[in-house]
PDB file of N, CA and C in Angstrom:
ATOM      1  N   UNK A   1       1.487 -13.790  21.872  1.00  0.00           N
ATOM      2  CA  UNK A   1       1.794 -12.876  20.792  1.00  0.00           C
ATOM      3  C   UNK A   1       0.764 -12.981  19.673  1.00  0.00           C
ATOM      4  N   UNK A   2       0.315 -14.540  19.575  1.00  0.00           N
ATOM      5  CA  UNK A   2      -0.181 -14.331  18.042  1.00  0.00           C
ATOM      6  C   UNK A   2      -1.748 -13.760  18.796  1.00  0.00           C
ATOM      7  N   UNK A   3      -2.685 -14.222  19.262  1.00  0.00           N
ATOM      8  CA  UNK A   3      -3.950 -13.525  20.223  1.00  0.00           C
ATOM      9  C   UNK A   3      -3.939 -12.082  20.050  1.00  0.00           C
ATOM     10  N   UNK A   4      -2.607 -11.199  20.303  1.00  0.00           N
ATOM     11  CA  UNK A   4      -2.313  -9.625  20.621  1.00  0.00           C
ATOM     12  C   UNK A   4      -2.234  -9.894  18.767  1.00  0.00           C
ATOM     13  N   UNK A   5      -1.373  -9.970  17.996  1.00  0.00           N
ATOM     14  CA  UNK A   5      -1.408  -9.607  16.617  1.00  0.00           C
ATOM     15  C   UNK A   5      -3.009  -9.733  15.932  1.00  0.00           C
ATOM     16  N   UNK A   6      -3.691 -10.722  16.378  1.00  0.00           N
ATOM     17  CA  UNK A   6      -4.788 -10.879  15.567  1.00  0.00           C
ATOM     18  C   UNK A   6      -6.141 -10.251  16.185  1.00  0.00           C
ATOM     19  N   UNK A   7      -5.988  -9.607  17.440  1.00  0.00           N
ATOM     20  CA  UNK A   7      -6.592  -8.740  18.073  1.00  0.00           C
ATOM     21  C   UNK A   7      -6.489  -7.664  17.489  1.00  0.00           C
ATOM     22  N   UNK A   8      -5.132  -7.194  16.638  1.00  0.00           N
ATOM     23  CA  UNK A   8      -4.494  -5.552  16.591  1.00  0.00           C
ATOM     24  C   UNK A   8      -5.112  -5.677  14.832  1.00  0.00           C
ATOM     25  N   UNK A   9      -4.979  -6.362  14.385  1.00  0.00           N
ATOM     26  CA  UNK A   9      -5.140  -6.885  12.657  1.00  0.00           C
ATOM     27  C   UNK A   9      -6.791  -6.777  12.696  1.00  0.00           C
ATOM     28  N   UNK A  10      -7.863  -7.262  13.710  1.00  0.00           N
ATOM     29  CA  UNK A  10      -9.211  -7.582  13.872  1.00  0.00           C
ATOM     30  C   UNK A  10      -9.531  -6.054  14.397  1.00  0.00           C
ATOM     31  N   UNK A  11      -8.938  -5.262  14.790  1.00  0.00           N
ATOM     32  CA  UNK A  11      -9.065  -3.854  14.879  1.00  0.00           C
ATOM     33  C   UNK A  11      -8.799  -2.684  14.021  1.00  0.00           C
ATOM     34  N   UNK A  12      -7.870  -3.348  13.310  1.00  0.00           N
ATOM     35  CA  UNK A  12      -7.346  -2.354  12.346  1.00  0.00           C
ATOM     36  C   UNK A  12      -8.125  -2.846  11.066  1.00  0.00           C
ATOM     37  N   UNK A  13      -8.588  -4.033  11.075  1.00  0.00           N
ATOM     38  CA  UNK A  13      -9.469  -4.112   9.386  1.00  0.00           C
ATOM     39  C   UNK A  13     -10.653  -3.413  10.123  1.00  0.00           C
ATOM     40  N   UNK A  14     -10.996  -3.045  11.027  1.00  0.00           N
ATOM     41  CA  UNK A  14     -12.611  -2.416  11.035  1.00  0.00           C
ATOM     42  C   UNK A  14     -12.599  -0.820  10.732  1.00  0.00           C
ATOM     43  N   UNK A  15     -11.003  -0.403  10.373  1.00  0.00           N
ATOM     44  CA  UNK A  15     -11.140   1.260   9.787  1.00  0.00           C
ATOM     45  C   UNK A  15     -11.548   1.083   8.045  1.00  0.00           C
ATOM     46  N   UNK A  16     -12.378   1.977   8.397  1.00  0.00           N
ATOM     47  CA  UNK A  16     -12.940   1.046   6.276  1.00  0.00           C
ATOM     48  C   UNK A  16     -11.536   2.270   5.880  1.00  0.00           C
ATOM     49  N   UNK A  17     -10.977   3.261   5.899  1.00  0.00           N
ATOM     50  CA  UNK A  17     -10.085   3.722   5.527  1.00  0.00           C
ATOM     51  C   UNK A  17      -8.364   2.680   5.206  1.00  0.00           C
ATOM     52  N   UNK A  18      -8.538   1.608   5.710  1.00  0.00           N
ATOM     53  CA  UNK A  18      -7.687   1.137   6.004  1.00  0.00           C
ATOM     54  C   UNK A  18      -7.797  -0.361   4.836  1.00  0.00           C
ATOM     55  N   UNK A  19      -7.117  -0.598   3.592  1.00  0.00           N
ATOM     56  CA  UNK A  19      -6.979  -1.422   2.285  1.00  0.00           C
ATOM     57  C   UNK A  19      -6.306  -2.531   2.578  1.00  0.00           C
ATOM     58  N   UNK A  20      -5.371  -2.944   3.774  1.00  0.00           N
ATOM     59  CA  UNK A  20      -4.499  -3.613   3.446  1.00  0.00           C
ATOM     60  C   UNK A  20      -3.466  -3.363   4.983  1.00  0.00           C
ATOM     61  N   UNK A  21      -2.724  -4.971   5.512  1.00  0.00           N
ATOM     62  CA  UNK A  21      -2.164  -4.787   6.408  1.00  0.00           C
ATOM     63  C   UNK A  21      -0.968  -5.485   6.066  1.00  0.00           C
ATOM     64  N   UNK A  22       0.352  -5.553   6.075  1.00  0.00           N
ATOM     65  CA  UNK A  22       1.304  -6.205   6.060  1.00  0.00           C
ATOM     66  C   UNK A  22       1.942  -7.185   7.764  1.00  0.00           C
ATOM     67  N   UNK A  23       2.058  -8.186   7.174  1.00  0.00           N
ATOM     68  CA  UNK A  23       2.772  -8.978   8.407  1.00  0.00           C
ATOM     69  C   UNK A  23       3.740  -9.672   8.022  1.00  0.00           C
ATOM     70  N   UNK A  24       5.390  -9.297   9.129  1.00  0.00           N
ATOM     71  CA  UNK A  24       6.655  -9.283   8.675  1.00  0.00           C
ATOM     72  C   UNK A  24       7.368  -9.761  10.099  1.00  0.00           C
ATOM     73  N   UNK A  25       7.815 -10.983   9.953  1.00  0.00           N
ATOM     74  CA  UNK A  25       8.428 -11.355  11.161  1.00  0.00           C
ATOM     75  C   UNK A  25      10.442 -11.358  10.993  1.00  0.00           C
ATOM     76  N   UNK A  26      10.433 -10.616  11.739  1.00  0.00           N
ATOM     77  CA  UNK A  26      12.490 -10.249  11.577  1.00  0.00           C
ATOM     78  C   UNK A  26      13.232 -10.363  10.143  1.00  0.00           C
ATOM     79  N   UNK A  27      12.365  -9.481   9.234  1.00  0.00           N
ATOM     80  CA  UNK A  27      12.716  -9.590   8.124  1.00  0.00           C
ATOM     81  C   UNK A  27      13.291  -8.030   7.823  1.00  0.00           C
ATOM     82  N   UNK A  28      13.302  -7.698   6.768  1.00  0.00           N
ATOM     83  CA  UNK A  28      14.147  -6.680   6.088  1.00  0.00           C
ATOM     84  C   UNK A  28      13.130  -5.460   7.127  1.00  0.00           C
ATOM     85  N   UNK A  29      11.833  -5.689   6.819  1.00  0.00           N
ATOM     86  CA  UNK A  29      11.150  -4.525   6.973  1.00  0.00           C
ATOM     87  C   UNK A  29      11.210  -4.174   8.843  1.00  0.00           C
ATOM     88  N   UNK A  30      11.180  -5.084   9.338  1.00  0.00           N
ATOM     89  CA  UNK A  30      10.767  -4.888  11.202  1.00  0.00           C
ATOM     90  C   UNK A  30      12.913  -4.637  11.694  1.00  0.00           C
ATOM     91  N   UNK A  31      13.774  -4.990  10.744  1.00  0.00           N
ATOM     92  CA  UNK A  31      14.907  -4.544  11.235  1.00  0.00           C
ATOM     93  C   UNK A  31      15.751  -3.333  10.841  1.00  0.00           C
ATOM     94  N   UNK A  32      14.775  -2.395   9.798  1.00  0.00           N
ATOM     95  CA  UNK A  32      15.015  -1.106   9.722  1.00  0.00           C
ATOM     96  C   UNK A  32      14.622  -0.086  10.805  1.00  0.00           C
ATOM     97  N   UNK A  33      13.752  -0.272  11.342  1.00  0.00           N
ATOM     98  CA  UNK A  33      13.599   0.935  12.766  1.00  0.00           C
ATOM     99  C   UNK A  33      14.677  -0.005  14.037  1.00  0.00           C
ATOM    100  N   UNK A  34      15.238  -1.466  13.975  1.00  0.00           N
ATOM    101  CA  UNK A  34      15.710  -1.261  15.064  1.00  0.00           C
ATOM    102  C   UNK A  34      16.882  -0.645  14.667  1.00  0.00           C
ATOM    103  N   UNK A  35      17.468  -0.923  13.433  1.00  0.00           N
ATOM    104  CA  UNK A  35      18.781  -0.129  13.129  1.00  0.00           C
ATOM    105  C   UNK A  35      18.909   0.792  13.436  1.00  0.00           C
ATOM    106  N   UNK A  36      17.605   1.657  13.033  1.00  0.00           N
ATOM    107  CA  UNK A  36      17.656   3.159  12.910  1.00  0.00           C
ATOM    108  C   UNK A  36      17.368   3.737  14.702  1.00  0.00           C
ATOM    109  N   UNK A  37      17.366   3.225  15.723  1.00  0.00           N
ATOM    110  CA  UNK A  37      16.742   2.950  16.809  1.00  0.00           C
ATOM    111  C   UNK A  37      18.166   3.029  17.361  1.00  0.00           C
ATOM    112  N   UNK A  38      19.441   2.776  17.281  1.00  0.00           N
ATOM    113  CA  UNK A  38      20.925   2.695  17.466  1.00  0.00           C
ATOM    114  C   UNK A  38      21.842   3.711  17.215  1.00  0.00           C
ATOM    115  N   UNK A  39      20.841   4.654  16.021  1.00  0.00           N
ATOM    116  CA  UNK A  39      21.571   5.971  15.849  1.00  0.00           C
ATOM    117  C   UNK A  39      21.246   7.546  17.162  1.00  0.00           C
ATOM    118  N   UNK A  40      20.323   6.557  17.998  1.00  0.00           N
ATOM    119  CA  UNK A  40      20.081   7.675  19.528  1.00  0.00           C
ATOM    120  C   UNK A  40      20.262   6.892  20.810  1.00  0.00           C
ATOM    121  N   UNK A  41      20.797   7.676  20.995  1.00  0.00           N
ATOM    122  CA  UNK A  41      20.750   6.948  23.130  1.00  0.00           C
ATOM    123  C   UNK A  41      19.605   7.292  23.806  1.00  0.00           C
ATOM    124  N   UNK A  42      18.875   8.052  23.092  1.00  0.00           N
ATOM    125  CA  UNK A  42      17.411   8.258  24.271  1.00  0.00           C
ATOM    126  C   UNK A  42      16.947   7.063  23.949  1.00  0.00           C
ATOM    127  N   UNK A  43      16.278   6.273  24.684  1.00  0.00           N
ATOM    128  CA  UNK A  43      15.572   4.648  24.787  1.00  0.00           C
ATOM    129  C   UNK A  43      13.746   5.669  24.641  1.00  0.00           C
ATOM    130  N   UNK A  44      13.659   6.659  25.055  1.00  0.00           N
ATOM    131  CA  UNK A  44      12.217   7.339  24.391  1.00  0.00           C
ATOM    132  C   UNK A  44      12.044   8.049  23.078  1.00  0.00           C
ATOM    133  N   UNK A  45      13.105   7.705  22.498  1.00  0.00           N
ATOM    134  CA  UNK A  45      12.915   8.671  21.066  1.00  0.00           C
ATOM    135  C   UNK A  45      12.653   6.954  19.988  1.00  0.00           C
ATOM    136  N   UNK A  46      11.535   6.946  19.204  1.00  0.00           N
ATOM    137  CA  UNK A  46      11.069   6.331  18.524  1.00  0.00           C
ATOM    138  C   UNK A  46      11.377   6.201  17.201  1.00  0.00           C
ATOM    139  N   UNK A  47      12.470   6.511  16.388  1.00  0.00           N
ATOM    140  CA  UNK A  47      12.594   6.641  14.834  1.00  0.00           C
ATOM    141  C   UNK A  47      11.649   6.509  14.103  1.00  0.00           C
ATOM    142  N   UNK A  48      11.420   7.239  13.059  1.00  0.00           N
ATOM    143  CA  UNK A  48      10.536   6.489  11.496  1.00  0.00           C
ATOM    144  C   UNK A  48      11.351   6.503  10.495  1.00  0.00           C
ATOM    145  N   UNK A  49      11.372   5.620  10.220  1.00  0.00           N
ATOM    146  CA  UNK A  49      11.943   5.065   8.637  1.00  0.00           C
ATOM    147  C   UNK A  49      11.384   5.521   7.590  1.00  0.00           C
ATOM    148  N   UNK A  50      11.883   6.472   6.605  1.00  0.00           N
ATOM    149  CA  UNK A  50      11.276   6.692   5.886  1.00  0.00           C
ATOM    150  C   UNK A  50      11.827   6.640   4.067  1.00  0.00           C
ATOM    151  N   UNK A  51      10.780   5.907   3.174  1.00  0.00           N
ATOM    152  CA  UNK A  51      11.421   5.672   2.141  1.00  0.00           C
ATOM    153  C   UNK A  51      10.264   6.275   1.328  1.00  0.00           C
ATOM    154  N   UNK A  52      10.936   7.145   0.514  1.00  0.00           N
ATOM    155  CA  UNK A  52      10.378   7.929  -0.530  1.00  0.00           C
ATOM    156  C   UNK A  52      10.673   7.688  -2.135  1.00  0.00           C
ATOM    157  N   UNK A  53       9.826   7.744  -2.888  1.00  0.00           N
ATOM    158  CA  UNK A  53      10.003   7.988  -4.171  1.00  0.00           C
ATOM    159  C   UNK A  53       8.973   8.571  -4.967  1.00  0.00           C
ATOM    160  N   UNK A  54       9.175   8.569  -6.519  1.00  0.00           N
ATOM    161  CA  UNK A  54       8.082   9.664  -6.866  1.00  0.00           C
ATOM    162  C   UNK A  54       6.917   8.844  -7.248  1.00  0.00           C
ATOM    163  N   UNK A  55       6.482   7.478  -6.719  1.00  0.00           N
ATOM    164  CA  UNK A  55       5.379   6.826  -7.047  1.00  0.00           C
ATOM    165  C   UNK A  55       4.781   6.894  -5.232  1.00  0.00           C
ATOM    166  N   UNK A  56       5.346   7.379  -4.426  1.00  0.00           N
ATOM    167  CA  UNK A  56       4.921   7.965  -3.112  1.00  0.00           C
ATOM    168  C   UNK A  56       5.973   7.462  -2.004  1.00  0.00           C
ATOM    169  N   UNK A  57       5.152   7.495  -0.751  1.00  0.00           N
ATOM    170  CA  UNK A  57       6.092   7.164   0.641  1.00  0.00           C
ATOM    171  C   UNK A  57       5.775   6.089   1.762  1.00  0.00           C
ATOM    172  N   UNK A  58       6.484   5.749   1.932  1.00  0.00           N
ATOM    173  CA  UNK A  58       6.774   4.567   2.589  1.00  0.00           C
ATOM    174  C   UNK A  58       7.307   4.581   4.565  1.00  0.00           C
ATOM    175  N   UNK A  59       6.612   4.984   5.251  1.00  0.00           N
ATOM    176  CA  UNK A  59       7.192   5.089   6.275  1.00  0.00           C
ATOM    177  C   UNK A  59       6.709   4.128   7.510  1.00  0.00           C
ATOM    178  N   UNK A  60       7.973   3.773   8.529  1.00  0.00           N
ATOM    179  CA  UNK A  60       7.759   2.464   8.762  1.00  0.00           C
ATOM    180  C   UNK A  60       8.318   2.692  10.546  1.00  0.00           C
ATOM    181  N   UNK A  61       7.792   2.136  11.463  1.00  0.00           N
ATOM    182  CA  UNK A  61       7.790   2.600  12.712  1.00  0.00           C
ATOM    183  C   UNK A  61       7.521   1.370  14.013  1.00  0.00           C
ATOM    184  N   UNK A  62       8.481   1.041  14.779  1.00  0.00           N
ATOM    185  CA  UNK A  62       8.806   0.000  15.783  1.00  0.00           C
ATOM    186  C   UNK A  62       8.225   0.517  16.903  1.00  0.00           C
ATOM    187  N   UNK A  63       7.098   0.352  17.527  1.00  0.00           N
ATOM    188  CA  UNK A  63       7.128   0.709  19.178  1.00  0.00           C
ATOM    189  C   UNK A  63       6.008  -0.938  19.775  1.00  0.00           C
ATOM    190  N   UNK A  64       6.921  -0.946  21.107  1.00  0.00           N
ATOM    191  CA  UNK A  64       6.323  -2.164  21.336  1.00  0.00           C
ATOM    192  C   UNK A  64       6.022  -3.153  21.199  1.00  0.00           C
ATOM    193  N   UNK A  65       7.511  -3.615  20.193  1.00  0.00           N
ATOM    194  CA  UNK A  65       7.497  -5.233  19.379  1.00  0.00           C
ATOM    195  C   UNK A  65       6.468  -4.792  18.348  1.00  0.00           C
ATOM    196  N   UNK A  66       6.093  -3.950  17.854  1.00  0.00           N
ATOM    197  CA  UNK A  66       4.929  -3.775  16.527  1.00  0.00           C
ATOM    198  C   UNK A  66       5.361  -3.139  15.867  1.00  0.00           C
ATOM    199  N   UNK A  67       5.863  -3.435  14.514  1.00  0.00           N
ATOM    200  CA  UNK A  67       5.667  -2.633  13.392  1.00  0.00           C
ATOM    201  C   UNK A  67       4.736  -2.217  12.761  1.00  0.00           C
ATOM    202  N   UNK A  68       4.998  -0.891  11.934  1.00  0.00           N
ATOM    203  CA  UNK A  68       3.761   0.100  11.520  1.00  0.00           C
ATOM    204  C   UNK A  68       4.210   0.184  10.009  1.00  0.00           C
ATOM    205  N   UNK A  69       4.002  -0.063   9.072  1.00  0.00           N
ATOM    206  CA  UNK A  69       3.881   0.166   7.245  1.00  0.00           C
ATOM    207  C   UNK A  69       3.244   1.494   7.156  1.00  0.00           C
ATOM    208  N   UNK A  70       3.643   2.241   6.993  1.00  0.00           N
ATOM    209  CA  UNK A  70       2.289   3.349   6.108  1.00  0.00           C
ATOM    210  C   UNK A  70       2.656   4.059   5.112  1.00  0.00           C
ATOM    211  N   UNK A  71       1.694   3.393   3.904  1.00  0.00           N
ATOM    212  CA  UNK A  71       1.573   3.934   2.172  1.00  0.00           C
ATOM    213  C   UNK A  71       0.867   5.313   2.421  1.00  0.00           C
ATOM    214  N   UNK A  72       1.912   6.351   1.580  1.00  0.00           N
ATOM    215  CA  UNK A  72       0.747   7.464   1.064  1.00  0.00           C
ATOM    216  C   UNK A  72       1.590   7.884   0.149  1.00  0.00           C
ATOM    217  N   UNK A  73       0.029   7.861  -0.664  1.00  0.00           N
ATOM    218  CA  UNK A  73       0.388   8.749  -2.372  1.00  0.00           C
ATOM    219  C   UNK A  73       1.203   9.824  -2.321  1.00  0.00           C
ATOM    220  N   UNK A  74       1.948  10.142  -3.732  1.00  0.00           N
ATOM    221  CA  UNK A  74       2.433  11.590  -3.629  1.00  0.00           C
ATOM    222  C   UNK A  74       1.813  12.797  -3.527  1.00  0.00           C
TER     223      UNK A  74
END
């Protein structure tokens, strides 16, 4: 697991678009998509979590034991 995370982290810092990565092990943030993951019986439908406010959005996404964070401005 940790090899695959620091492979995916060593790929994702090489987008210069990309400021900042969060890493969250079975905490508040990685057990909101499975929650939300319980409100469908299709096992192929993927949820996004999404938290909004007026300083921007917050949306957050489980596939493949990996969580996804993504900030964007309003």
């Amino acid at each position: 697991m940790e090899v695959t995370l620091e492979q995916h982290l060593e790929d994702t810092m090489k987008n210069p678009s990309i400021v900042g990565v969060l890493y969250e092990h079975n905490r508040v943030i990685s057990v909101l998509p499975q929650q939300a993951a319980k409100l469908t019986s299709d096992p192929t439908d993927i949820p996004v979590v999404c938290l909004e406010s007026d300083n921007g959005n917050i949306m957050i996404q489980k596939h493949d034991g990996i969580v996804a964070v993504h900030k964007m401005a309003p």
